[in-house]
Coordinates of C-alpha atoms in Angstrom, one line a residue:
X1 CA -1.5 19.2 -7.0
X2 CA -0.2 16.8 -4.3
X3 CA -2.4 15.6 -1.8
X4 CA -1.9 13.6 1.3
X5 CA -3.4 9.9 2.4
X6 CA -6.5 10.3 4.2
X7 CA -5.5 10.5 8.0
X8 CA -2.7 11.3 7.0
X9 CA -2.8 15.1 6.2
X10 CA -1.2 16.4 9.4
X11 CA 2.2 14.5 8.7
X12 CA 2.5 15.2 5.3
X13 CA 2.1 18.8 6.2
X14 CA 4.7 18.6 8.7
X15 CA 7.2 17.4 6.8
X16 CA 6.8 19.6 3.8
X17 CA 6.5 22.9 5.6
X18 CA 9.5 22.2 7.7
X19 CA 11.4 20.5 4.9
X20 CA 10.3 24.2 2.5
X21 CA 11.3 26.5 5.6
X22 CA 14.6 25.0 5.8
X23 CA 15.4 24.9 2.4
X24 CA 14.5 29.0 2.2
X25 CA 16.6 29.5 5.4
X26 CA 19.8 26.8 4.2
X27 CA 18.9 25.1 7.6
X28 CA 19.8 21.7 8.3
X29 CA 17.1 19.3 9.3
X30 CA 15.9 15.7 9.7
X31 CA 13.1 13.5 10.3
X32 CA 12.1 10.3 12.3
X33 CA 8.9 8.3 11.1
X34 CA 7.4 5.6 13.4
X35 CA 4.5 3.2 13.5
X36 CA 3.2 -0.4 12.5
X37 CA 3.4 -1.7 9.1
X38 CA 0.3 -0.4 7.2
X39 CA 0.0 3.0 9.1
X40 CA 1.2 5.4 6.1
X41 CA 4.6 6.0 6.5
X42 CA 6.1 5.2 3.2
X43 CA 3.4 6.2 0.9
X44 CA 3.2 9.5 2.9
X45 CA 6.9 9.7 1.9
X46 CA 6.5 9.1 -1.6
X47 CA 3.6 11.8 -1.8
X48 CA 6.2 14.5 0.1
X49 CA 8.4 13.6 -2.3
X50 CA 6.5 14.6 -5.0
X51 CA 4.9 17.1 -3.5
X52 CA 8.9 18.8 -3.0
X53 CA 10.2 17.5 -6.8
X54 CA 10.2 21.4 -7.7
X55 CA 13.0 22.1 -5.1
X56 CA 14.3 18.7 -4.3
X57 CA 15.9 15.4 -5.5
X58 CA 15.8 12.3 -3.9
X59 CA 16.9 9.4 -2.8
X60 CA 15.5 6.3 -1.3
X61 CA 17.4 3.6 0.3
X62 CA 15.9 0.3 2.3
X63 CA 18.4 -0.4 5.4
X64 CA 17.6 -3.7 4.8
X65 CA 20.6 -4.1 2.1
X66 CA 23.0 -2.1 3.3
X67 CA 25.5 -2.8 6.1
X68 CA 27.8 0.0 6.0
X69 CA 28.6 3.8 5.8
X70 CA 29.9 3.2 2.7
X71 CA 27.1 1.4 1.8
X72 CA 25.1 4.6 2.6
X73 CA 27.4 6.6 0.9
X74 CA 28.0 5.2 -2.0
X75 CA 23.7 4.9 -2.4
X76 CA 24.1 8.6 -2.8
X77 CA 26.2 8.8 -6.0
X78 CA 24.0 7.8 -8.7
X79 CA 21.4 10.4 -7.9
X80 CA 23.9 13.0 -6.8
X81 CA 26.1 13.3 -9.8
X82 CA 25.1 13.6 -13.4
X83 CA 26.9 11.1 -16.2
X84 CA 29.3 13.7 -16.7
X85 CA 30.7 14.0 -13.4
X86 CA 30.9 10.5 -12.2
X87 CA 33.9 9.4 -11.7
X88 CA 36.2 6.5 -12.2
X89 CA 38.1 4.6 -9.1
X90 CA 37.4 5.8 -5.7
X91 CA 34.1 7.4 -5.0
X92 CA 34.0 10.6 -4.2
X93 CA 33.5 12.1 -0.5
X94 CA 29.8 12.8 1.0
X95 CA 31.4 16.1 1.3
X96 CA 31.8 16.3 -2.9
X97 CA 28.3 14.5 -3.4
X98 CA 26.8 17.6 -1.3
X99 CA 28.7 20.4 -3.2
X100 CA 27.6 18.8 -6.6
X101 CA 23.9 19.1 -5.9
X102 CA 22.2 21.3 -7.9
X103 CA 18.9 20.9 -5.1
X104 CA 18.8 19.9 -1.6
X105 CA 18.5 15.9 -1.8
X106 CA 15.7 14.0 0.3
X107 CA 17.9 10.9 1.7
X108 CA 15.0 8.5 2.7
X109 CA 16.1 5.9 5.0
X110 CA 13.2 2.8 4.8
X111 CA 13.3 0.0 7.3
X112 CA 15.8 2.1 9.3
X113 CA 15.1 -1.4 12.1
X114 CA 17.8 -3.3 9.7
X115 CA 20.7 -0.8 10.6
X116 CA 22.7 -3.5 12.4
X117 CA 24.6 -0.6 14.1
X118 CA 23.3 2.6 16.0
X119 CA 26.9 4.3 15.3
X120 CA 25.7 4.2 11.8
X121 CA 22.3 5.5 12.6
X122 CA 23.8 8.4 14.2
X123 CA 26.3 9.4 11.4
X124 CA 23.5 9.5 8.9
X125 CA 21.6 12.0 10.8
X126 CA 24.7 14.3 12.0
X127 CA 24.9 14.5 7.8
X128 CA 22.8 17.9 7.7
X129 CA 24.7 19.1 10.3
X130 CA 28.3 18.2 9.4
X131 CA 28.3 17.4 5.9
X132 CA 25.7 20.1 4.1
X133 CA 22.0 21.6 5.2
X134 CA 21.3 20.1 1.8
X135 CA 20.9 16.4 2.7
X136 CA 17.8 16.3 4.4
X137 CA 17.6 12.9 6.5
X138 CA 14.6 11.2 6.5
X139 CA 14.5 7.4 8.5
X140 CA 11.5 5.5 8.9
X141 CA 10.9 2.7 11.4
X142 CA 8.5 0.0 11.6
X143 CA 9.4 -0.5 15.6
X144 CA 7.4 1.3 17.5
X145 CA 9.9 1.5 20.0
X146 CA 12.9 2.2 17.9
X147 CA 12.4 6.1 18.0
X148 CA 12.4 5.9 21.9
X149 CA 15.3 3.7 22.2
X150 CA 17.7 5.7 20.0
X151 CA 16.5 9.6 20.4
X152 CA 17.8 10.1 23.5
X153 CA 21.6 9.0 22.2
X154 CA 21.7 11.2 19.1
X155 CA 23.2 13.7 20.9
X156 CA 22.1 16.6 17.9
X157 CA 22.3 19.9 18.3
X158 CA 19.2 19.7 16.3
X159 CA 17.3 17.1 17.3
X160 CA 15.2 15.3 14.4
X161 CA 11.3 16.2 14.0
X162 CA 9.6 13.0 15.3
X163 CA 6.4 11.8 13.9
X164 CA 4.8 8.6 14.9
X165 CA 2.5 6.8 12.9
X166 CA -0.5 6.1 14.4
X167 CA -2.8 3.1 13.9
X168 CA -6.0 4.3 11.7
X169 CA -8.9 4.7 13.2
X170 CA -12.5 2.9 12.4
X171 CA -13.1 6.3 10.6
X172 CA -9.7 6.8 8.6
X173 CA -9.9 3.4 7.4
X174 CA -13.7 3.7 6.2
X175 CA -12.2 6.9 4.1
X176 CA -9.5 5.5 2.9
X177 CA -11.6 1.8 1.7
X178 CA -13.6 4.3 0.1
X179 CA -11.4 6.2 -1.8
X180 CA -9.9 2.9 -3.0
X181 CA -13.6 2.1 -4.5
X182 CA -14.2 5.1 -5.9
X183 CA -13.5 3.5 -9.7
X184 CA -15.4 0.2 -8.7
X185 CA -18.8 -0.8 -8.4
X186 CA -20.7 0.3 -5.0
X187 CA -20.3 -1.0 -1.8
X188 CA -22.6 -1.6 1.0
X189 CA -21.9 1.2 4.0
X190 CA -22.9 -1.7 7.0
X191 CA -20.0 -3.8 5.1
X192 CA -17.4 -1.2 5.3
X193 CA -18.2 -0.2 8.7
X194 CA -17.9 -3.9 9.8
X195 CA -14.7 -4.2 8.0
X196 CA -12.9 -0.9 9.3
X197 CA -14.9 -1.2 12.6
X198 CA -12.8 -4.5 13.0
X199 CA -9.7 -4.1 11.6
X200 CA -9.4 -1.0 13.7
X201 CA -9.6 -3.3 16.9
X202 CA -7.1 -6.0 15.6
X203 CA -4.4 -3.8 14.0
X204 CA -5.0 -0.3 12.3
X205 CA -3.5 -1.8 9.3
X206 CA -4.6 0.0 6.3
X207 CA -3.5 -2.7 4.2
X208 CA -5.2 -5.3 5.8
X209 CA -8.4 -3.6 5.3
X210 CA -7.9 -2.9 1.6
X211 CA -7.0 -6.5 1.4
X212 CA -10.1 -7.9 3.0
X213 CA -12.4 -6.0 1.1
X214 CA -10.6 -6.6 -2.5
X215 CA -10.8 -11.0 -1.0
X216 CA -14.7 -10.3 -0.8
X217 CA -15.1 -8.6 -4.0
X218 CA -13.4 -11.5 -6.2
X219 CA -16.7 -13.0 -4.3
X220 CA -19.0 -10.9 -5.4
X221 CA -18.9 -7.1 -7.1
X222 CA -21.0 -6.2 -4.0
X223 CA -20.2 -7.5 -1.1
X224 CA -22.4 -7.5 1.9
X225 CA -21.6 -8.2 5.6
X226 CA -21.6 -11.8 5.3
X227 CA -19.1 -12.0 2.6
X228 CA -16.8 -9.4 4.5
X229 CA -17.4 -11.2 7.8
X230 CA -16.3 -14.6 5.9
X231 CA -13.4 -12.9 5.0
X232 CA -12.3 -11.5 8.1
X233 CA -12.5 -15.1 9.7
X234 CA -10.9 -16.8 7.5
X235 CA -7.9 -14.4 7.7
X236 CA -8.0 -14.2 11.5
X237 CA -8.5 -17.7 11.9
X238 CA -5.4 -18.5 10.5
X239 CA -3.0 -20.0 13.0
X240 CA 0.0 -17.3 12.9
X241 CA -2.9 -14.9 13.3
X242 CA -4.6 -17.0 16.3
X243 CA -0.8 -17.2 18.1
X244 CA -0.5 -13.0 17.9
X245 CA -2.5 -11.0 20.4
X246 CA -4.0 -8.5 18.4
X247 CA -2.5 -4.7 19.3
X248 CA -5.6 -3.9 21.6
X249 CA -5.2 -7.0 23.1
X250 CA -1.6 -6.4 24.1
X251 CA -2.2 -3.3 25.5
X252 CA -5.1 -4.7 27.7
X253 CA -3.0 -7.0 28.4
X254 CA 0.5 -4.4 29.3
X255 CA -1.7 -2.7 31.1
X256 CA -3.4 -5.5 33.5
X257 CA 0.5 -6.1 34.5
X258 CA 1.1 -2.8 35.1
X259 CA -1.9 -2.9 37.7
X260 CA -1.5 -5.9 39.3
X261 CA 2.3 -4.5 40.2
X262 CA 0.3 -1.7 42.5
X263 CA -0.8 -3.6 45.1
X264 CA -2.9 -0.9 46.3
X265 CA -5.1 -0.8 43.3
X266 CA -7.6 -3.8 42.5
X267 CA -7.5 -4.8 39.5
X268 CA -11.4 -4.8 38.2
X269 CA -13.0 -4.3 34.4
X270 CA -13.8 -0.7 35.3
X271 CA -10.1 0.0 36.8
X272 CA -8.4 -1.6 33.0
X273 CA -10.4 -0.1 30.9
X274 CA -10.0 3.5 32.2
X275 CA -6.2 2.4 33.1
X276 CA -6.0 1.2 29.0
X277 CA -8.1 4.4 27.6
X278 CA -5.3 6.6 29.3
X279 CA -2.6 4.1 28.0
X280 CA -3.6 4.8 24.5
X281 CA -3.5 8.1 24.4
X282 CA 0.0 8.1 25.6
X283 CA 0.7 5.5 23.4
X284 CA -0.6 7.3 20.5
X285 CA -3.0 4.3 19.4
X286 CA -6.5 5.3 19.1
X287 CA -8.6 3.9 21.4
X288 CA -11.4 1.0 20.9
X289 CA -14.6 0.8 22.9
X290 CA -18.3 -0.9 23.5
X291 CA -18.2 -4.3 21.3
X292 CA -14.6 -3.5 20.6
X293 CA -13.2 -3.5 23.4
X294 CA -15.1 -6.4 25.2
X295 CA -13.8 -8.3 21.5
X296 CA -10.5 -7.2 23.2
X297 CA -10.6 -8.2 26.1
X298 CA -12.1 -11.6 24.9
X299 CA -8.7 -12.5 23.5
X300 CA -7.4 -12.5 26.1
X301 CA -9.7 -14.7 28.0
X302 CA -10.0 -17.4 24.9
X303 CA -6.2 -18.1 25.8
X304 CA -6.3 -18.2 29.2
X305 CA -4.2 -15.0 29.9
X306 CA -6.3 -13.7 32.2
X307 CA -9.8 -14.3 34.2
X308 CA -12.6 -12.5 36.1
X309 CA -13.3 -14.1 39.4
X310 CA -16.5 -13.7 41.2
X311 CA -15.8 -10.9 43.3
X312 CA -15.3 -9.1 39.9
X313 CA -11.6 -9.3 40.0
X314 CA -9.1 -9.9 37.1
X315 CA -6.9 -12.5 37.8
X316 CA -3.8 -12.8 35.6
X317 CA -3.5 -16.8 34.5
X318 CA 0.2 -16.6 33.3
X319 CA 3.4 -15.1 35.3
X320 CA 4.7 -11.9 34.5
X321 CA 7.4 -13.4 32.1
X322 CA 5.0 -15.2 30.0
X323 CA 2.7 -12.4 29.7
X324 CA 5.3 -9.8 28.5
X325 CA 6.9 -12.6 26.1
X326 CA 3.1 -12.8 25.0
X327 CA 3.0 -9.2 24.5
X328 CA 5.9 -9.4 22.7
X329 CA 6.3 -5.5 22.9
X330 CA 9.6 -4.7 25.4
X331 CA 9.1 -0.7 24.4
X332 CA 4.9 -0.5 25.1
X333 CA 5.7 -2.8 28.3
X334 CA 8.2 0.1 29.5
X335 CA 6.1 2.8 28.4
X336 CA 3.2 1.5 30.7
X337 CA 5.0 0.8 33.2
X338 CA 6.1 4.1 33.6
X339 CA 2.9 5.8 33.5
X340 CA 1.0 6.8 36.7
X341 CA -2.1 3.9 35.9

């Protein structure tokens, strides 16, 4: 039996009840996956995928080499059409490619960001609709802020089920190290804690935890938290790491422009952090807090983005321009700005 990623159980449900419900009922239907890099999306996927291969086929195709409808189109073929209906000259239609499936087909759309063309982006998912219930559209974005840009202009009858890819939490990242171990020797629990504990406030990244703990293993089969501290310094110490504000950090950071816009709010310590706990919940990024978020908001003093005056007020050290460039988030800059803070 097919199980999900840890953390990951409520998305992979999602899409494999919906995707078994409208299979039973010859519905059409799509999908839209969201998040960072190393928040689950494609390995969920390839787990539904699997977990569907009794009453599915698939496809999967990375927007990052293909330009065209055609392109898209012509991806299809191979796994559509046995040897003994291919055909010689011109392909055949997406129209054909549907009728000739003996199963609906799982079109999976990686790295949907690439798509140089949102006409494109919208043709794919009107396929269910317009071509046959049996392509099932699923795209997956790394951009955050991709789902929110381009939703509102698909102009579906049926809209596609959204699912955004949060970061992991301290927690989901301690189970999921774990489970990685499980086949190696033990490790100690204050190590993993440290590790997911921080990786949790930087990023989320699932893979960048995995990686730091395998780094202080070729050190020793046991690592403890000096080993896994070394690591984690010697990766964010690196100089492309030192010149990105860490997620948390850009929301603290989103959020302190955000205030200082309200001139009738003063922007204190207490004020952002209860303003930046209510921005990550409508942000869908799990909030930090204690150590963590003081590490947070020490990022952003280190580089002289921001200061606490005597009176206990934050003082921006950058105009609004270089902050948001700093941020380097245009969709999470909106979103905040937008909320009620």
């Amino acid at each position: 039996m097919v199980t999900a990623l840890k953390g990951r159980e409520k998305e992979f449900d999602t899409i494999c009840d919906n995707v078994r419900k409208a299979i039973a009922t010859s519905q059409p239907i799509t999908f839209y996956l969201s998040g960072l890099p190393g928040t689950g999306k494609t390995a969920t996927v390839y787990r539904v995928i699997e977990a569907l291969s009794d009453v599915t086929t698939s496809v999967f195709i990375n927007c990052a080499s293909v330009n065209t409808l055609k392109d898209l189109t012509t991806a299809l073929i191979s796994p559509a059409e046995s040897p003994k209906k291919k055909t010689r000259g011109r392909p055949p239609s997406l129209a054909k490619i549907a009728e000739a499936l003996s199963k609906p087909m799982l079109v999976i759309l990686d790295e949907i960001d690439h798509l140089s063309s949102s006409t494109l982006l919208y043709s794919v998912f009107r396929w269910p609709q317009e071509v046959s219930w049996k392509l099932i559209v699923i795209g997956i974005a790394n951009s955050i802020d991709l789902t929110e840009r381009l939703l509102p202009k698909l102009k579906l009858t049926i809209p596609p089920i959204t699912l955004p890819f949060a970061p992991y939490n301290k927690d989901q990242l301690k189970d999921i190290i774990a489970e990685k171990l499980q086949d190696e020797n033990s490790m100690d629990k204050t190590s993993l804690e440290l590790c997911a504990r921080k990786i949790a406030a930087v990023s989320g990244d699932a893979r960048s935890a995995v990686r730091v703990i395998k780094q202080a293993k070729s050190v020793t089969a046991t690592p403890t938290t000096r080993e896994v501290l070394g690591v984690l310094n010697s990766v964010y110490a690196s100089p492309l790491s030192r010149a990105r504000l860490p997620l948390q950090s850009q929301v603290l950071l989103a959020v302190c422009l955000r205030i200082s816009n309200n001139k009738k709010t003063a922007l204190t310590r207490f004020a952002l952090y209860n303003a930046y706990s209510k921005a990550c919940t409508e942000l869908n990024i799990p909030a930090v807090k204690g150590d963590d978020l003081e590490t947070a908001w020490g990022n952003i003093e280190s580089q002289s983005l921001a200061s606490v005056d005597k009176a206990g007020r934050i003082r921006l050290q950058i105009d609004a321009s270089t902050a948001r460039s700093v941020i380097a988030n245009s969709h999470m800059i909106s979103q905040i700005d937008d909320l009620n803070l």
